PDB file of C-alpha atoms and ligand atoms in Angstrom:
ATOM      1  CA  MET A 275       0.000   0.000   0.000  1.00  0.00           C
ATOM      2  CA  ARG A 276       2.854   2.356   0.702  1.00  0.00           C
ATOM      3  CA  TYR A 277       3.575   2.287  -3.013  1.00  0.00           C
ATOM      4  CA  LEU A 278       0.307   4.169  -3.514  1.00  0.00           C
ATOM      5  CA  ALA A 279       0.898   6.849  -0.896  1.00  0.00           C
ATOM      6  CA  PRO A 280       1.628  10.432  -1.961  1.00  0.00           C
ATOM      7  CA  ASP A 281       4.352  12.332  -0.119  1.00  0.00           C
ATOM      8  CA  PHE A 282       2.097  15.299   0.624  1.00  0.00           C
ATOM      9  CA  VAL A 283      -1.579  16.214   0.734  1.00  0.00           C
ATOM     10  CA  VAL A 284      -3.267  19.614   0.587  1.00  0.00           C
ATOM     11  CA  ARG A 285      -6.826  20.721  -0.063  1.00  0.00           C
ATOM     12  CA  SER A 286      -6.071  22.596  -3.299  1.00  0.00           C
ATOM     13  CA  PHE A 287      -3.321  23.354  -5.787  1.00  0.00           C
ATOM     14  CA  LEU A 288      -3.990  26.992  -4.901  1.00  0.00           C
ATOM     15  CA  ASP A 289      -2.825  26.299  -1.332  1.00  0.00           C
ATOM     16  CA  ILE A 290       0.643  25.111  -2.369  1.00  0.00           C
ATOM     17  CA  THR A 291       3.047  28.007  -1.956  1.00  0.00           C
ATOM     18  CA  PRO A 292       6.649  28.284  -3.152  1.00  0.00           C
ATOM     19  CA  GLU A 293       7.652  28.929   0.474  1.00  0.00           C
ATOM     20  CA  ASP A 294       6.059  25.696   1.710  1.00  0.00           C
ATOM     21  CA  VAL A 295       7.668  23.676  -1.089  1.00  0.00           C
ATOM     22  CA  ARG A 296      11.076  25.153  -0.245  1.00  0.00           C
ATOM     23  CA  GLU A 297      10.614  24.261   3.388  1.00  0.00           C
ATOM     24  CA  LEU A 298       9.002  20.832   3.116  1.00  0.00           C
ATOM     25  CA  SER A 299      10.428  19.500  -0.158  1.00  0.00           C
ATOM     26  CA  PRO A 300      13.750  21.352  -0.366  1.00  0.00           C
ATOM     27  CA  ASP A 301      15.149  19.281  -3.258  1.00  0.00           C
ATOM     28  CA  SER A 302      12.261  20.221  -5.559  1.00  0.00           C
ATOM     29  CA  LEU A 303      13.322  22.529  -8.398  1.00  0.00           C
ATOM     30  CA  ALA A 304      10.316  22.042 -10.671  1.00  0.00           C
ATOM     31  CA  ILE A 305       6.561  21.784 -10.111  1.00  0.00           C
ATOM     32  CA  CYS A 306       4.729  19.407 -12.475  1.00  0.00           C
ATOM     33  CA  VAL A 307       0.979  19.835 -12.449  1.00  0.00           C
ATOM     34  CA  ASP A 308      -1.924  17.757 -13.724  1.00  0.00           C
ATOM     35  CA  ILE A 309      -4.768  19.757 -15.289  1.00  0.00           C
ATOM     36  CA  ASP A 310      -8.183  18.112 -15.009  1.00  0.00           C
ATOM     37  CA  GLY A 311      -9.405  17.984 -11.428  1.00  0.00           C
ATOM     38  CA  THR A 312      -6.226  19.690 -10.202  1.00  0.00           C
ATOM     39  CA  VAL A 313      -5.883  23.126 -11.845  1.00  0.00           C
ATOM     40  CA  THR A 314      -9.278  23.207 -13.549  1.00  0.00           C
ATOM     41  CA  ASP A 315     -12.526  21.305 -13.730  1.00  0.00           C
ATOM     42  CA  PHE A 316     -12.554  18.455 -16.264  1.00  0.00           C
ATOM     43  CA  HIS A 317     -11.851  19.839 -19.766  1.00  0.00           C
ATOM     44  CA  ALA A 318     -12.476  23.417 -18.671  1.00  0.00           C
ATOM     45  CA  PRO A 319     -12.096  25.913 -21.525  1.00  0.00           C
ATOM     46  CA  GLU A 320     -10.276  28.510 -19.386  1.00  0.00           C
ATOM     47  CA  VAL A 321      -7.689  28.590 -16.617  1.00  0.00           C
ATOM     48  CA  PRO A 322      -9.097  30.415 -13.562  1.00  0.00           C
ATOM     49  CA  ALA A 323      -7.233  33.623 -12.663  1.00  0.00           C
ATOM     50  CA  ASP A 324      -6.254  32.293  -9.226  1.00  0.00           C
ATOM     51  CA  ALA A 325      -4.700  29.177 -10.791  1.00  0.00           C
ATOM     52  CA  GLN A 326      -2.821  31.338 -13.294  1.00  0.00           C
ATOM     53  CA  ALA A 327      -1.504  33.447 -10.442  1.00  0.00           C
ATOM     54  CA  ARG A 328      -0.443  30.354  -8.497  1.00  0.00           C
ATOM     55  CA  LEU A 329       1.471  28.951 -11.485  1.00  0.00           C
ATOM     56  CA  ARG A 330       3.178  32.317 -11.988  1.00  0.00           C
ATOM     57  CA  SER A 331       4.076  32.521  -8.304  1.00  0.00           C
ATOM     58  CA  PHE A 332       6.237  29.430  -8.746  1.00  0.00           C
ATOM     59  CA  SER A 333       8.099  30.764 -11.757  1.00  0.00           C
ATOM     60  CA  ASP A 334       8.528  34.115  -9.989  1.00  0.00           C
ATOM     61  CA  ALA A 335      10.077  32.199  -7.084  1.00  0.00           C
ATOM     62  CA  GLY A 336      12.585  30.510  -9.398  1.00  0.00           C
ATOM     63  CA  PHE A 337      10.918  27.131  -9.911  1.00  0.00           C
ATOM     64  CA  LEU A 338      10.450  25.557 -13.313  1.00  0.00           C
ATOM     65  CA  THR A 339       6.766  24.820 -13.936  1.00  0.00           C
ATOM     66  CA  PHE A 340       5.273  22.119 -16.134  1.00  0.00           C
ATOM     67  CA  ILE A 341       1.869  20.925 -17.155  1.00  0.00           C
ATOM     68  CA  VAL A 342       1.928  17.113 -17.294  1.00  0.00           C
ATOM     69  CA  SER A 343      -1.373  16.019 -18.840  1.00  0.00           C
ATOM     70  CA  ASN A 344      -2.795  12.802 -20.280  1.00  0.00           C
ATOM     71  CA  CYS A 345      -4.783  14.841 -22.798  1.00  0.00           C
ATOM     72  CA  SER A 346      -5.320  13.586 -26.333  1.00  0.00           C
ATOM     73  CA  GLY A 347      -6.906  14.633 -29.610  1.00  0.00           C
ATOM     74  CA  ARG A 348      -8.015  18.227 -29.994  1.00  0.00           C
ATOM     75  CA  ARG A 349      -7.543  18.858 -26.278  1.00  0.00           C
ATOM     76  CA  VAL A 350      -3.748  18.810 -26.856  1.00  0.00           C
ATOM     77  CA  THR A 351      -3.943  21.977 -28.970  1.00  0.00           C
ATOM     78  CA  GLU A 352      -6.291  23.548 -26.454  1.00  0.00           C
ATOM     79  CA  VAL A 353      -4.017  22.693 -23.526  1.00  0.00           C
ATOM     80  CA  HIS A 354      -1.065  24.312 -25.294  1.00  0.00           C
ATOM     81  CA  ARG A 355      -3.161  27.402 -26.004  1.00  0.00           C
ATOM     82  CA  LEU A 356      -4.242  27.617 -22.360  1.00  0.00           C
ATOM     83  CA  PHE A 357      -0.890  26.992 -20.697  1.00  0.00           C
ATOM     84  CA  ASP A 358       2.026  27.730 -23.031  1.00  0.00           C
ATOM     85  CA  ASP A 359       2.356  31.302 -21.732  1.00  0.00           C
ATOM     86  CA  LEU A 360       1.896  30.318 -18.088  1.00  0.00           C
ATOM     87  CA  VAL A 361       4.511  27.597 -17.573  1.00  0.00           C
ATOM     88  CA  THR A 362       8.027  26.537 -18.547  1.00  0.00           C
ATOM     89  CA  GLY A 363       6.645  23.663 -20.602  1.00  0.00           C
ATOM     90  CA  VAL A 364       3.490  21.746 -21.487  1.00  0.00           C
ATOM     91  CA  VAL A 365       4.115  17.998 -21.756  1.00  0.00           C
ATOM     92  CA  THR A 366       1.574  15.546 -23.175  1.00  0.00           C
ATOM     93  CA  PRO A 367       1.935  11.880 -24.205  1.00  0.00           C
ATOM     94  CA  PHE A 368       2.706  13.067 -27.731  1.00  0.00           C
ATOM     95  CA  ASP A 369       5.919  14.635 -26.494  1.00  0.00           C
ATOM     96  CA  CYS A 370       7.134  11.152 -25.583  1.00  0.00           C
ATOM     97  CA  LEU A 371       6.810   9.555 -29.017  1.00  0.00           C
ATOM     98  CA  GLY A 372      10.075   8.093 -30.223  1.00  0.00           C
ATOM     99  CA  PRO A 373      11.345   8.922 -33.722  1.00  0.00           C
ATOM    100  CA  GLU A 374      10.859   5.305 -34.839  1.00  0.00           C
ATOM    101  CA  ASP A 375       7.443   4.860 -33.241  1.00  0.00           C
ATOM    102  CA  ASP A 376       5.265   5.197 -36.327  1.00  0.00           C
ATOM    103  CA  ASP A 377       2.344   3.280 -34.773  1.00  0.00           C
ATOM    104  CA  ASP A 378       2.700   4.842 -31.344  1.00  0.00           C
ATOM    105  CA  THR A 379      -0.544   6.660 -30.543  1.00  0.00           C
ATOM    106  CA  GLY A 380       0.841   8.113 -27.316  1.00  0.00           C
ATOM    107  CA  ARG A 381      -1.358   5.908 -25.134  1.00  0.00           C
ATOM    108  CA  SER A 382       1.495   4.012 -23.529  1.00  0.00           C
ATOM    109  CA  HIS A 383       3.071   7.301 -22.396  1.00  0.00           C
ATOM    110  CA  ARG A 384       0.073   8.421 -20.346  1.00  0.00           C
ATOM    111  CA  LYS A 385       0.248   8.574 -16.568  1.00  0.00           C
ATOM    112  CA  PRO A 386       0.634   6.274 -14.591  1.00  0.00           C
ATOM    113  CA  ALA A 387       3.584   5.724 -16.932  1.00  0.00           C
ATOM    114  CA  PRO A 388       6.486   7.897 -15.759  1.00  0.00           C
ATOM    115  CA  ASP A 389       7.348   8.877 -19.346  1.00  0.00           C
ATOM    116  CA  MET A 390       6.204  12.514 -19.284  1.00  0.00           C
ATOM    117  CA  LEU A 391       8.056  13.213 -16.037  1.00  0.00           C
ATOM    118  CA  LEU A 392      11.157  11.531 -17.402  1.00  0.00           C
ATOM    119  CA  ALA A 393      10.809  13.674 -20.539  1.00  0.00           C
ATOM    120  CA  VAL A 394      10.796  16.796 -18.373  1.00  0.00           C
ATOM    121  CA  ALA A 395      13.922  15.577 -16.588  1.00  0.00           C
ATOM    122  CA  ALA A 396      15.670  14.805 -19.878  1.00  0.00           C
ATOM    123  CA  ARG A 397      14.798  17.898 -21.891  1.00  0.00           C
ATOM    124  CA  TYR A 398      14.769  20.956 -19.686  1.00  0.00           C
ATOM    125  CA  TRP A 399      17.521  22.796 -17.870  1.00  0.00           C
ATOM    126  CA  VAL A 400      17.806  24.071 -14.328  1.00  0.00           C
ATOM    127  CA  THR A 401      20.514  25.959 -12.545  1.00  0.00           C
ATOM    128  CA  ASP A 402      22.087  23.707  -9.946  1.00  0.00           C
ATOM    129  CA  PRO A 403      21.416  25.475  -6.634  1.00  0.00           C
ATOM    130  CA  ALA A 404      24.792  24.456  -5.195  1.00  0.00           C
ATOM    131  CA  THR A 405      27.116  25.112  -8.138  1.00  0.00           C
ATOM    132  CA  GLY A 406      25.205  27.596 -10.306  1.00  0.00           C
ATOM    133  CA  VAL A 407      25.873  25.338 -13.309  1.00  0.00           C
ATOM    134  CA  GLU A 408      23.090  24.560 -15.793  1.00  0.00           C
ATOM    135  CA  ARG A 409      22.042  20.933 -15.940  1.00  0.00           C
ATOM    136  CA  THR A 410      18.965  18.773 -16.496  1.00  0.00           C
ATOM    137  CA  PRO A 411      16.820  18.224 -13.387  1.00  0.00           C
ATOM    138  CA  ARG A 412      16.904  14.838 -11.716  1.00  0.00           C
ATOM    139  CA  PRO A 413      13.492  13.119 -11.493  1.00  0.00           C
ATOM    140  CA  GLU A 414      13.609  13.365  -7.703  1.00  0.00           C
ATOM    141  CA  GLU A 415      13.844  17.160  -8.092  1.00  0.00           C
ATOM    142  CA  LEU A 416      10.409  17.265  -9.761  1.00  0.00           C
ATOM    143  CA  LEU A 417       7.305  17.611  -7.578  1.00  0.00           C
ATOM    144  CA  MET A 418       4.176  16.114  -9.183  1.00  0.00           C
ATOM    145  CA  VAL A 419       0.816  17.586  -8.164  1.00  0.00           C
ATOM    146  CA  GLY A 420      -2.385  15.753  -9.098  1.00  0.00           C
ATOM    147  CA  ASP A 421      -5.802  14.538  -8.016  1.00  0.00           C
ATOM    148  CA  GLN A 422      -5.495  10.832  -8.811  1.00  0.00           C
ATOM    149  CA  ILE A 423      -3.461   8.233  -6.958  1.00  0.00           C
ATOM    150  CA  PHE A 424      -3.681   5.796  -9.860  1.00  0.00           C
ATOM    151  CA  LYS A 425      -2.393   8.330 -12.377  1.00  0.00           C
ATOM    152  CA  ASP A 426      -0.433  11.142 -10.803  1.00  0.00           C
ATOM    153  CA  VAL A 427       0.973   9.534  -7.671  1.00  0.00           C
ATOM    154  CA  ILE A 428       1.993   6.289  -9.359  1.00  0.00           C
ATOM    155  CA  ALA A 429       3.553   8.131 -12.316  1.00  0.00           C
ATOM    156  CA  ALA A 430       5.628  10.123  -9.822  1.00  0.00           C
ATOM    157  CA  LYS A 431       6.619   6.998  -7.892  1.00  0.00           C
ATOM    158  CA  GLN A 432       7.711   5.269 -11.072  1.00  0.00           C
ATOM    159  CA  ALA A 433       9.766   8.295 -12.081  1.00  0.00           C
ATOM    160  CA  GLY A 434      11.303   8.602  -8.614  1.00  0.00           C
ATOM    161  CA  ALA A 435       9.675  11.977  -7.927  1.00  0.00           C
ATOM    162  CA  PRO A 436       7.755  13.035  -4.818  1.00  0.00           C
ATOM    163  CA  SER A 437       4.056  13.799  -5.238  1.00  0.00           C
ATOM    164  CA  VAL A 438       1.265  15.929  -3.808  1.00  0.00           C
ATOM    165  CA  LEU A 439      -2.294  14.590  -3.815  1.00  0.00           C
ATOM    166  CA  VAL A 440      -5.176  17.080  -3.911  1.00  0.00           C
ATOM    167  CA  PRO A 441      -8.902  16.305  -3.855  1.00  0.00           C
ATOM    168  CA  ARG A 442     -10.539  16.491  -7.255  1.00  0.00           C
ATOM    169  CA  LEU A 443     -11.513  20.013  -8.260  1.00  0.00           C
ATOM    170  CA  GLY A 444     -15.027  20.231  -9.673  1.00  0.00           C
ATOM    171  CA  ASN A 445     -17.617  17.530 -10.121  1.00  0.00           C
ATOM    172  CA  ARG A 446     -17.005  16.477 -13.669  1.00  0.00           C
ATOM    173  CA  ASP A 447     -14.829  13.565 -14.610  1.00  0.00           C
ATOM    174  CA  HIS A 448     -13.880  11.273 -17.431  1.00  0.00           C
ATOM    175  CA  VAL A 449     -16.555   8.545 -17.390  1.00  0.00           C
ATOM    176  CA  GLY A 450     -14.015   5.707 -17.145  1.00  0.00           C
ATOM    177  CA  VAL A 451     -12.354   7.380 -14.196  1.00  0.00           C
ATOM    178  CA  ARG A 452     -15.671   7.980 -12.448  1.00  0.00           C
ATOM    179  CA  VAL A 453     -16.842   4.400 -12.809  1.00  0.00           C
ATOM    180  CA  ALA A 454     -13.618   2.442 -12.500  1.00  0.00           C
ATOM    181  CA  GLN A 455     -11.175   4.459 -10.444  1.00  0.00           C
ATOM    182  CA  ARG A 456     -12.782   6.900  -8.041  1.00  0.00           C
ATOM    183  CA  PRO A 457     -14.451   4.238  -5.835  1.00  0.00           C
ATOM    184  CA  VAL A 458     -11.167   2.325  -5.617  1.00  0.00           C
ATOM    185  CA  GLU A 459      -9.326   5.538  -4.800  1.00  0.00           C
ATOM    186  CA  ALA A 460     -11.724   6.229  -1.941  1.00  0.00           C
ATOM    187  CA  VAL A 461     -10.978   2.800  -0.439  1.00  0.00           C
ATOM    188  CA  VAL A 462      -7.236   3.239  -0.928  1.00  0.00           C
ATOM    189  CA  ARG A 463      -7.322   6.691   0.673  1.00  0.00           C
ATOM    190  CA  ALA A 464      -9.059   5.328   3.728  1.00  0.00           C
ATOM    191  CA  ALA A 465      -6.578   2.444   3.963  1.00  0.00           C
ATOM    192  CA  LEU A 466      -3.656   4.869   3.722  1.00  0.00           C
ATOM    193  CA  ARG A 467      -5.333   7.169   6.258  1.00  0.00           C
ATOM    194  CA  LEU A 468      -5.399   9.966   3.714  1.00  0.00           C
ATOM    195  CA  PRO A 469      -8.108  12.606   3.876  1.00  0.00           C
ATOM    196  CA  VAL A 470     -11.464  11.385   2.578  1.00  0.00           C
ATOM    197  CA  ARG A 471     -14.081  14.005   3.496  1.00  0.00           C
ATOM    198  CA  ASP A 472     -13.746  17.564   2.128  1.00  0.00           C
ATOM    199  CA  GLU A 473     -13.166  18.973   5.595  1.00  0.00           C
ATOM    200  CA  ASP A 474     -10.314  16.527   6.280  1.00  0.00           C
ATOM    201  CA  TRP A 475      -7.956  18.035   3.695  1.00  0.00           C
ATOM    202  CA  PRO A 476      -5.303  20.312   5.254  1.00  0.00           C
ATOM    203  CA  HIS A 477      -5.126  23.959   4.190  1.00  0.00           C
ATOM    204  CA  ARG A 478      -1.340  23.837   3.939  1.00  0.00           C
ATOM    205  CA  LEU A 479       1.024  21.404   2.261  1.00  0.00           C
ATOM    206  CA  THR A 480       1.289  18.511   4.731  1.00  0.00           C
ATOM    207  CA  PRO A 481       3.684  15.549   4.624  1.00  0.00           C
ATOM    208  CA  VAL A 482       2.038  12.127   4.693  1.00  0.00           C
ATOM    209  CA  ARG A 483       3.416  10.059   7.523  1.00  0.00           C
ATOM    210  CA  HIS A 484       3.678   6.436   6.487  1.00  0.00           C
ATOM    211  CA  ARG A 485       2.453   4.124   9.167  1.00  0.00           C
TER     212      ARG A 485
HETATM  213 MG1  LIG B 616      -6.576  14.819 -12.948  1.00  0.00          MG
END
């Protein structure tokens, strides 16, 4: 079960501050954020102003910021339109296609696969805080934020990155997720002693103590 546990919980992406990340996850140099249910409602056509401000607060504080989304089809273009100006990079499964993968539809690169996080670690540059030298970030220096254990948390675990679990934002959901995954997630959350009811989620970034 510990394999399914996030490293942190908080009631909203909006409540994660650069100061709290520096204090509680001091190795993190980049924030990688899921979209649907985390930053916006499912397939929302706009990014709320408070979420835009929160993303910008991380870049202003010197973090790299990434959108790491399982989106497909026309939503890929929309996601780039919504987020390209707000973050360091937008990464979708299509950014993980190999040059020889002619029949690769991108499916195998979706979370819970670690591929998008590993792509971030391989392709972007950070300034090493100790030496001031530019280098690629290590996967453990990425902090993944998402609303699904079976997508976001496991993708982070497989990449070797810490993760933050937030409760799903909004009431809409992909039908497969609603039917197949949410009930299982509720059971897993209870077993891991993670917050279940709305009022149980902490207002500040809180480490999960593994028992
Ligand atoms: Mg999500």
